[in-house]
């Protein structure tokens, strides 16, 4: 895809549309001299070089990658108009695109009915889901695993609710016995299950949590911000295939959050929140006499906590979904490559003399640590930190990240490691770019080399 060519087409198309409204003079206060622009642009592009190469297969660190060129084209084209999807009056075309794209997300998860919209982030999307949880069960709290994203504890505080962290099992998933104990207290209104923790990529057993929650009259919210699109690989054949049970069960949960700006190939920020019951829209009701005036249709601002939102984000997602739909044969092929990469790297680590798996990857996040003598947490921590730094600064750079594992979590998974301190940093690689599949052999050899030195 020749992005430079299509961006030129984009500016032409928008200008052709703008010309239909007749000529006008741009105000001189907006004029910028080309020489001055050139100087600032040089400074600007120079400063942008202070970034890690998120686009390159050698970058296997955080959950970062560039958006698909189609998303860039869709976003920048709509941004030239600058629609605001808060109201139909501010973004009639992109509001329709948002509804269509959100409907595709709802269908991907198996919802027959839904109310939903895009947000600027998964954090805001989870805030909205917990807000509705509070309104439905006032005075009752939220249960979530200890390895769930910190946003749940933070947003419980914002909303004046009590958060109840629940211990995890040996795979980093919410522990069902511990959850049962918490639910017996009657203090919980909603359980949060995570399909893809941001630390290890662990997938809570949604299908097993649901009957427990139902016995106690508790709602279930799915934080699928990171892993949601992996539902496209549920039951697939080959190494990329995932057990279908937790993913199929999502359709019976009360709400879902997913971030298209992660595995949906979108630029930041593009999150989404979906509710199975459209009637929860009553909790958002408000009046804005100067905003909603050209249509009797429901405006997106009437079903969201946020006000102004970029219509360009909806345009980018809609445009991308037209080319790479959220289906197994569309976006599923992109996720399958990253999943195969993680499986392959785990196989290489399993037979390595210098690296050891922390736990088997469930999605596309690989966690591992260097073998050290003696095998202690302090030794693993120091060596992991050295590998991280040496990998970024040496020749043939490789970019990793670290994850801090507690003494207790280590003891469950690797009891032979001496627990001489309260925890250790281990190495963590996110293989969310499909190009990672071709780079795994080189990444592994490079990290092994660093571990040996």
Coordinates of C-alpha atoms in Angstrom, one line a residue:
X1 CA 0.0 0.0 0.0
X2 CA 1.6 3.3 -1.2
X3 CA 0.6 5.5 1.8
X4 CA 2.2 8.6 0.2
X5 CA 0.1 8.2 -2.9
X6 CA -3.1 7.6 -1.0
X7 CA -2.5 10.5 1.4
X8 CA -2.3 12.8 -1.7
X9 CA -5.6 11.3 -2.9
X10 CA -7.1 12.0 0.5
X11 CA -6.2 15.7 0.5
X12 CA -7.5 16.0 -3.1
X13 CA -10.8 14.3 -2.1
X14 CA -11.4 16.5 0.9
X15 CA -10.5 19.6 -1.1
X16 CA -12.9 18.7 -3.9
X17 CA -15.7 18.3 -1.3
X18 CA -14.8 21.6 0.4
X19 CA -14.8 23.5 -2.9
X20 CA -18.5 22.7 -3.3
X21 CA -19.3 25.2 -0.6
X22 CA -17.7 28.1 -2.5
X23 CA -14.5 30.0 -2.2
X24 CA -13.4 32.0 0.9
X25 CA -10.2 33.7 2.1
X26 CA -8.2 32.0 4.9
X27 CA -7.6 34.5 7.7
X28 CA -4.0 35.9 7.7
X29 CA -3.6 35.1 11.4
X30 CA -3.3 31.4 10.4
X31 CA -0.6 32.0 7.8
X32 CA 2.8 30.3 8.5
X33 CA 5.9 31.2 6.4
X34 CA 7.4 28.2 4.6
X35 CA 10.9 28.9 5.8
X36 CA 9.7 29.0 9.4
X37 CA 7.7 25.9 8.9
X38 CA 10.8 24.1 7.4
X39 CA 12.9 25.0 10.5
X40 CA 10.3 23.8 13.0
X41 CA 9.6 20.7 11.0
X42 CA 13.2 19.7 11.0
X43 CA 13.3 20.2 14.8
X44 CA 10.1 18.2 15.1
X45 CA 11.2 15.2 13.1
X46 CA 14.5 15.3 14.8
X47 CA 12.8 15.0 18.2
X48 CA 10.6 12.1 17.0
X49 CA 13.8 10.1 16.5
X50 CA 13.9 9.7 20.3
X51 CA 11.6 6.7 20.0
X52 CA 12.1 2.9 20.0
X53 CA 11.5 1.2 16.7
X54 CA 8.0 0.0 17.4
X55 CA 7.6 -0.9 13.8
X56 CA 10.5 -3.3 13.6
X57 CA 10.6 -7.0 14.4
X58 CA 13.6 -6.4 16.6
X59 CA 11.2 -4.6 18.9
X60 CA 9.6 -7.2 21.2
X61 CA 9.0 -5.1 24.3
X62 CA 5.8 -3.3 25.2
X63 CA 2.4 -3.4 23.6
X64 CA 3.3 -1.0 20.9
X65 CA 3.2 -1.1 17.1
X66 CA 2.4 1.3 14.3
X67 CA -1.2 1.4 13.0
X68 CA -2.0 -0.2 9.6
X69 CA -1.6 2.2 6.7
X70 CA -5.3 1.9 6.0
X71 CA -6.1 3.1 9.5
X72 CA -3.6 6.0 9.0
X73 CA -5.3 6.9 5.7
X74 CA -8.8 6.7 7.2
X75 CA -7.8 8.8 10.3
X76 CA -6.0 11.5 8.4
X77 CA -8.6 11.8 5.7
X78 CA -11.4 12.3 8.3
X79 CA -9.2 14.5 10.5
X80 CA -9.0 17.1 7.6
X81 CA -12.7 17.6 8.3
X82 CA -12.3 17.1 12.1
X83 CA -15.7 15.6 13.0
X84 CA -16.7 15.3 16.6
X85 CA -18.7 12.1 17.3
X86 CA -20.2 13.4 20.5
X87 CA -23.3 14.5 18.5
X88 CA -24.7 13.7 15.1
X89 CA -24.5 17.4 14.4
X90 CA -20.7 17.3 14.8
X91 CA -20.1 14.1 12.9
X92 CA -23.0 12.7 10.9
X93 CA -20.9 10.5 8.6
X94 CA -18.4 9.3 11.2
X95 CA -21.1 8.7 13.8
X96 CA -22.8 6.3 11.3
X97 CA -19.4 4.6 10.7
X98 CA -18.9 4.3 14.5
X99 CA -22.2 2.5 14.9
X100 CA -21.4 0.1 12.0
X101 CA -17.9 -0.7 13.3
X102 CA -19.1 -1.2 16.9
X103 CA -21.8 -3.6 15.6
X104 CA -19.0 -5.6 13.9
X105 CA -17.2 -5.8 17.3
X106 CA -20.4 -6.9 19.0
X107 CA -20.9 -9.6 16.4
X108 CA -17.3 -10.7 16.8
X109 CA -18.1 -11.5 20.5
X110 CA -21.4 -13.1 19.7
X111 CA -23.8 -10.4 21.1
X112 CA -27.3 -10.6 19.6
X113 CA -28.2 -7.2 21.0
X114 CA -25.9 -4.5 22.2
X115 CA -25.4 -0.9 23.2
X116 CA -21.9 0.4 22.7
X117 CA -19.5 3.0 21.4
X118 CA -15.8 3.9 20.9
X119 CA -13.8 5.6 23.6
X120 CA -10.4 7.3 23.8
X121 CA -8.9 4.3 25.7
X122 CA -9.6 1.0 27.4
X123 CA -9.3 2.9 30.7
X124 CA -12.3 5.1 29.9
X125 CA -14.1 2.1 28.5
X126 CA -13.6 0.2 31.8
X127 CA -14.7 3.3 33.8
X128 CA -18.0 3.3 31.9
X129 CA -18.5 -0.5 32.4
X130 CA -17.9 -0.1 36.2
X131 CA -20.1 3.1 36.3
X132 CA -23.0 1.0 34.9
X133 CA -22.1 -1.8 37.4
X134 CA -22.4 0.7 40.2
X135 CA -25.8 2.0 39.0
X136 CA -27.2 -1.5 38.7
X137 CA -25.9 -2.7 42.1
X138 CA -25.5 0.4 44.3
X139 CA -23.5 -0.2 47.4
X140 CA -21.9 -3.4 46.1
X141 CA -18.3 -3.7 45.0
X142 CA -16.2 -5.1 42.1
X143 CA -14.1 -8.3 42.2
X144 CA -11.2 -8.8 39.9
X145 CA -8.0 -10.9 39.8
X146 CA -4.8 -9.7 41.4
X147 CA -3.3 -9.7 37.9
X148 CA -6.0 -7.7 36.3
X149 CA -5.1 -4.3 35.0
X150 CA -4.6 -1.6 37.7
X151 CA -7.3 0.5 36.1
X152 CA -10.0 -1.5 37.9
X153 CA -8.7 -0.7 41.4
X154 CA -8.2 2.9 40.3
X155 CA -11.6 3.3 38.8
X156 CA -13.3 1.7 41.8
X157 CA -11.7 4.5 43.8
X158 CA -12.9 7.2 41.3
X159 CA -16.4 5.8 41.5
X160 CA -16.5 5.4 45.3
X161 CA -16.8 1.6 45.1
X162 CA -14.9 -1.1 46.9
X163 CA -12.5 -3.1 44.8
X164 CA -11.8 -6.7 45.9
X165 CA -8.6 -8.2 44.4
X166 CA -8.9 -12.0 44.1
X167 CA -5.8 -14.3 44.2
X168 CA -4.7 -16.0 41.0
X169 CA -3.7 -19.6 40.2
X170 CA -0.4 -20.9 38.9
X171 CA -1.2 -19.6 35.4
X172 CA -2.1 -16.1 36.4
X173 CA -5.9 -16.6 36.1
X174 CA -8.5 -15.7 38.7
X175 CA -8.8 -18.5 41.3
X176 CA -12.3 -19.9 41.3
X177 CA -12.2 -21.0 45.0
X178 CA -11.0 -17.6 46.1
X179 CA -13.7 -16.0 44.0
X180 CA -16.4 -18.1 45.5
X181 CA -15.3 -17.1 49.0
X182 CA -15.5 -13.4 48.0
X183 CA -18.9 -13.8 46.4
X184 CA -20.4 -15.5 49.4
X185 CA -20.0 -12.3 51.4
X186 CA -22.7 -10.7 49.3
X187 CA -20.5 -7.6 48.9
X188 CA -19.9 -8.0 45.1
X189 CA -22.2 -6.8 42.3
X190 CA -19.9 -7.4 39.3
X191 CA -17.0 -9.7 38.6
X192 CA -14.3 -8.6 36.1
X193 CA -12.7 -11.4 34.1
X194 CA -9.7 -10.6 32.0
X195 CA -9.1 -12.3 28.6
X196 CA -5.5 -11.4 28.2
X197 CA -3.8 -9.8 31.2
X198 CA -1.4 -7.1 30.2
X199 CA 1.5 -8.7 32.2
X200 CA 1.5 -12.3 31.1
X201 CA -1.4 -12.6 28.6
X202 CA -3.3 -14.9 31.0
X203 CA -6.9 -15.7 30.0
X204 CA -9.4 -16.0 32.9
X205 CA -11.7 -19.1 32.5
X206 CA -14.8 -17.1 31.6
X207 CA -16.9 -20.2 31.1
X208 CA -16.2 -21.4 34.6
X209 CA -16.6 -17.9 36.2
X210 CA -20.1 -17.5 34.7
X211 CA -21.9 -20.3 36.7
X212 CA -20.2 -19.1 39.9
X213 CA -21.4 -15.6 39.3
X214 CA -24.9 -16.7 38.4
X215 CA -25.2 -18.7 41.6
X216 CA -24.6 -15.5 43.5
X217 CA -26.7 -13.1 41.3
X218 CA -23.6 -11.3 40.2
X219 CA -22.9 -9.6 36.8
X220 CA -19.8 -10.4 34.7
X221 CA -17.7 -7.8 32.9
X222 CA -15.0 -8.9 30.4
X223 CA -11.9 -6.8 30.2
X224 CA -10.7 -7.8 26.8
X225 CA -8.8 -4.6 26.2
X226 CA -5.7 -6.5 25.2
X227 CA -6.8 -9.9 24.2
X228 CA -10.3 -9.5 22.8
X229 CA -9.5 -9.9 19.2
X230 CA -8.0 -13.4 19.9
X231 CA -11.6 -14.6 20.0
X232 CA -11.0 -14.9 16.2
X233 CA -8.7 -17.8 16.9
X234 CA -11.0 -19.7 19.2
X235 CA -11.2 -23.3 18.0
X236 CA -8.8 -22.7 15.1
X237 CA -6.7 -25.5 13.8
X238 CA -2.9 -25.3 14.0
X239 CA -0.6 -24.0 16.7
X240 CA -2.4 -20.6 16.7
X241 CA -5.7 -22.2 17.8
X242 CA -7.1 -21.4 21.2
X243 CA -9.4 -23.4 23.5
X244 CA -12.9 -22.1 22.5
X245 CA -14.7 -22.3 25.8
X246 CA -13.7 -19.0 27.5
X247 CA -14.1 -17.1 24.2
X248 CA -17.5 -18.5 23.4
X249 CA -18.7 -17.7 26.9
X250 CA -18.1 -14.0 26.4
X251 CA -21.4 -13.8 24.5
X252 CA -23.2 -14.5 27.8
X253 CA -21.4 -11.8 29.8
X254 CA -22.9 -8.4 30.6
X255 CA -20.3 -6.1 29.2
X256 CA -17.1 -6.1 27.3
X257 CA -14.2 -3.7 26.8
X258 CA -11.8 -4.1 23.8
X259 CA -9.1 -1.9 22.4
X260 CA -8.9 -1.6 18.6
X261 CA -5.7 0.4 19.1
X262 CA -4.0 -2.8 20.2
X263 CA -4.8 -5.8 18.0
X264 CA -7.3 -3.9 15.8
X265 CA -4.4 -2.1 14.0
X266 CA -5.6 1.4 15.0
X267 CA -3.7 4.5 16.2
X268 CA -4.2 5.6 19.8
X269 CA -6.7 6.2 21.1
X270 CA -9.4 3.8 20.2
X271 CA -11.1 1.8 22.8
X272 CA -14.6 0.4 22.9
X273 CA -17.3 -0.6 25.5
X274 CA -20.2 -2.9 24.7
X275 CA -23.2 -3.8 26.9
X276 CA -25.4 -6.8 26.1
X277 CA -28.5 -5.1 27.4
X278 CA -29.3 -1.8 25.5
X279 CA -31.5 -0.7 28.4
X280 CA -28.4 0.3 30.4
X281 CA -28.4 3.4 28.2
X282 CA -30.9 4.9 30.7
X283 CA -28.0 5.6 33.1
X284 CA -26.4 8.0 30.6
X285 CA -29.5 10.2 30.0
X286 CA -28.9 13.9 30.0
X287 CA -29.9 17.0 28.1
X288 CA -27.7 19.3 26.1
X289 CA -30.0 21.9 24.5
X290 CA -27.2 23.4 22.4
X291 CA -25.8 20.1 21.1
X292 CA -28.6 17.7 20.0
X293 CA -30.7 19.6 17.6
X294 CA -30.7 18.2 14.1
X295 CA -31.9 14.7 14.7
X296 CA -34.3 12.7 16.9
X297 CA -31.9 9.7 16.6
X298 CA -29.9 8.7 19.6
X299 CA -26.6 10.6 19.6
X300 CA -23.4 8.9 20.7
X301 CA -22.9 11.5 23.4
X302 CA -26.1 10.3 25.0
X303 CA -24.7 6.8 25.7
X304 CA -21.2 7.8 26.8
X305 CA -19.5 9.5 29.7
X306 CA -17.1 11.3 27.4
X307 CA -18.1 14.4 25.5
X308 CA -15.9 15.4 22.5
X309 CA -14.4 12.4 20.7
X310 CA -12.5 12.3 17.4
X311 CA -14.8 11.1 14.6
X312 CA -11.5 10.3 12.8
X313 CA -11.0 7.4 15.1
X314 CA -14.3 5.9 14.0
X315 CA -13.5 6.6 10.4
X316 CA -10.1 4.8 10.7
X317 CA -11.7 1.7 12.3
X318 CA -14.5 1.5 9.8
X319 CA -12.1 1.9 6.9
X320 CA -9.8 -0.8 8.3
X321 CA -12.7 -3.2 8.9
X322 CA -13.8 -2.8 5.3
X323 CA -10.4 -4.1 4.2
X324 CA -9.5 -6.4 7.2
X325 CA -12.8 -7.3 8.9
X326 CA -12.9 -8.8 12.4
X327 CA -13.3 -12.3 11.2
X328 CA -11.0 -15.4 11.2
X329 CA -10.1 -14.8 7.6
X330 CA -9.5 -11.1 8.1
X331 CA -7.9 -9.8 11.2
X332 CA -7.7 -13.4 12.5
X333 CA -4.8 -14.0 10.1
X334 CA -2.8 -11.1 11.6
X335 CA -3.3 -12.4 15.1
X336 CA -2.5 -15.9 14.1
X337 CA 1.0 -14.9 13.0
X338 CA 1.8 -13.4 16.4
X339 CA 0.3 -16.3 18.2
X340 CA 2.4 -18.8 16.2
X341 CA 5.5 -16.7 16.9
X342 CA 4.9 -16.9 20.7
X343 CA 4.4 -20.7 20.5
X344 CA 7.5 -21.1 18.5
X345 CA 9.6 -19.0 20.8
X346 CA 8.3 -20.9 23.8
X347 CA 9.4 -24.1 22.1
X348 CA 12.9 -22.7 21.6
X349 CA 13.2 -21.5 25.2
X350 CA 12.0 -24.9 26.5
X351 CA 15.1 -26.6 25.1
X352 CA 17.5 -23.7 25.8
X353 CA 20.4 -24.0 28.3
X354 CA 20.4 -20.3 29.0
X355 CA 16.7 -19.3 29.2
X356 CA 13.7 -20.8 31.0
X357 CA 10.0 -20.2 30.4
X358 CA 8.3 -18.4 33.3
X359 CA 5.0 -19.9 32.1
X360 CA 3.5 -21.1 28.8
X361 CA 2.1 -18.2 26.6
X362 CA -1.7 -18.3 26.2
X363 CA -1.7 -15.5 23.6
X364 CA 1.3 -13.6 22.1
X365 CA 3.1 -12.6 25.2
X366 CA 6.2 -14.7 26.1
X367 CA 7.6 -14.6 29.7
X368 CA 11.0 -16.1 30.5
X369 CA 14.1 -15.6 32.5
X370 CA 17.9 -16.3 32.3
X371 CA 19.2 -19.4 34.0
X372 CA 21.8 -18.3 36.7
X373 CA 24.0 -20.1 39.2
X374 CA 23.0 -20.2 41.9
X375 CA 19.3 -20.1 40.9
X376 CA 18.1 -17.2 43.0
X377 CA 15.6 -14.4 42.6
X378 CA 18.3 -11.8 43.1
X379 CA 20.5 -13.4 40.4
X380 CA 17.6 -13.6 38.0
X381 CA 16.6 -10.0 38.6
X382 CA 20.1 -8.6 38.1
X383 CA 20.7 -10.7 34.9
X384 CA 17.3 -9.8 33.4
X385 CA 18.0 -6.1 34.0
X386 CA 21.4 -6.5 32.3
X387 CA 20.0 -8.3 29.3
X388 CA 17.3 -5.6 28.9
X389 CA 19.9 -2.8 28.8
X390 CA 22.6 -4.6 26.8
X391 CA 20.0 -5.7 24.2
X392 CA 19.0 -2.1 23.5
X393 CA 22.5 -0.5 23.5
X394 CA 24.7 -3.1 21.9
X395 CA 25.2 -4.0 18.3
X396 CA 22.3 -5.8 16.6
X397 CA 19.8 -4.3 19.1
X398 CA 16.8 -6.2 20.4
X399 CA 14.2 -4.4 22.5
X400 CA 12.5 -6.4 25.3
X401 CA 10.6 -5.5 28.4
X402 CA 10.6 -6.8 32.0
X403 CA 7.8 -8.0 34.3
X404 CA 8.2 -8.1 38.1
X405 CA 7.1 -11.5 39.5
X406 CA 6.5 -11.9 43.2
X407 CA 8.3 -14.4 45.4
X408 CA 5.0 -16.3 45.9
X409 CA 4.2 -16.4 42.1
X410 CA 7.7 -17.7 41.4
X411 CA 7.5 -20.3 44.1
X412 CA 4.3 -21.8 42.6
X413 CA 5.9 -22.0 39.1
X414 CA 9.5 -22.6 39.8
X415 CA 10.0 -24.0 43.4
X416 CA 13.6 -24.8 42.8
X417 CA 14.6 -21.1 42.5
X418 CA 15.9 -19.7 45.8
X419 CA 13.6 -17.0 47.1
X420 CA 16.2 -14.7 48.7
X421 CA 14.2 -11.6 48.0
X422 CA 10.6 -10.5 47.6
X423 CA 10.5 -10.9 43.8
X424 CA 12.4 -10.6 40.6
X425 CA 12.2 -9.0 37.2
X426 CA 11.9 -11.5 34.4
X427 CA 12.0 -10.9 30.6
X428 CA 8.8 -10.3 28.7
X429 CA 8.2 -10.1 24.9
X430 CA 5.1 -9.0 23.2
X431 CA 4.9 -10.5 19.7
X432 CA 1.9 -8.5 18.5
X433 CA 3.3 -7.7 15.1
X434 CA 2.7 -10.4 12.5
X435 CA 6.3 -9.8 11.3
X436 CA 7.5 -11.3 14.6
X437 CA 6.8 -14.8 13.1
X438 CA 9.7 -14.5 10.7
X439 CA 12.0 -12.9 13.4
X440 CA 11.6 -15.4 16.2
X441 CA 14.7 -17.4 15.4
X442 CA 16.9 -14.3 15.3
X443 CA 15.3 -12.9 18.5
X444 CA 15.9 -16.1 20.4
X445 CA 19.5 -16.4 19.2
X446 CA 20.2 -12.8 20.2
X447 CA 18.7 -13.1 23.7
X448 CA 20.5 -16.4 24.3
X449 CA 23.7 -14.6 23.3
X450 CA 23.0 -11.8 25.8
X451 CA 22.2 -14.4 28.5
X452 CA 25.5 -16.1 28.0
X453 CA 27.7 -13.0 28.2

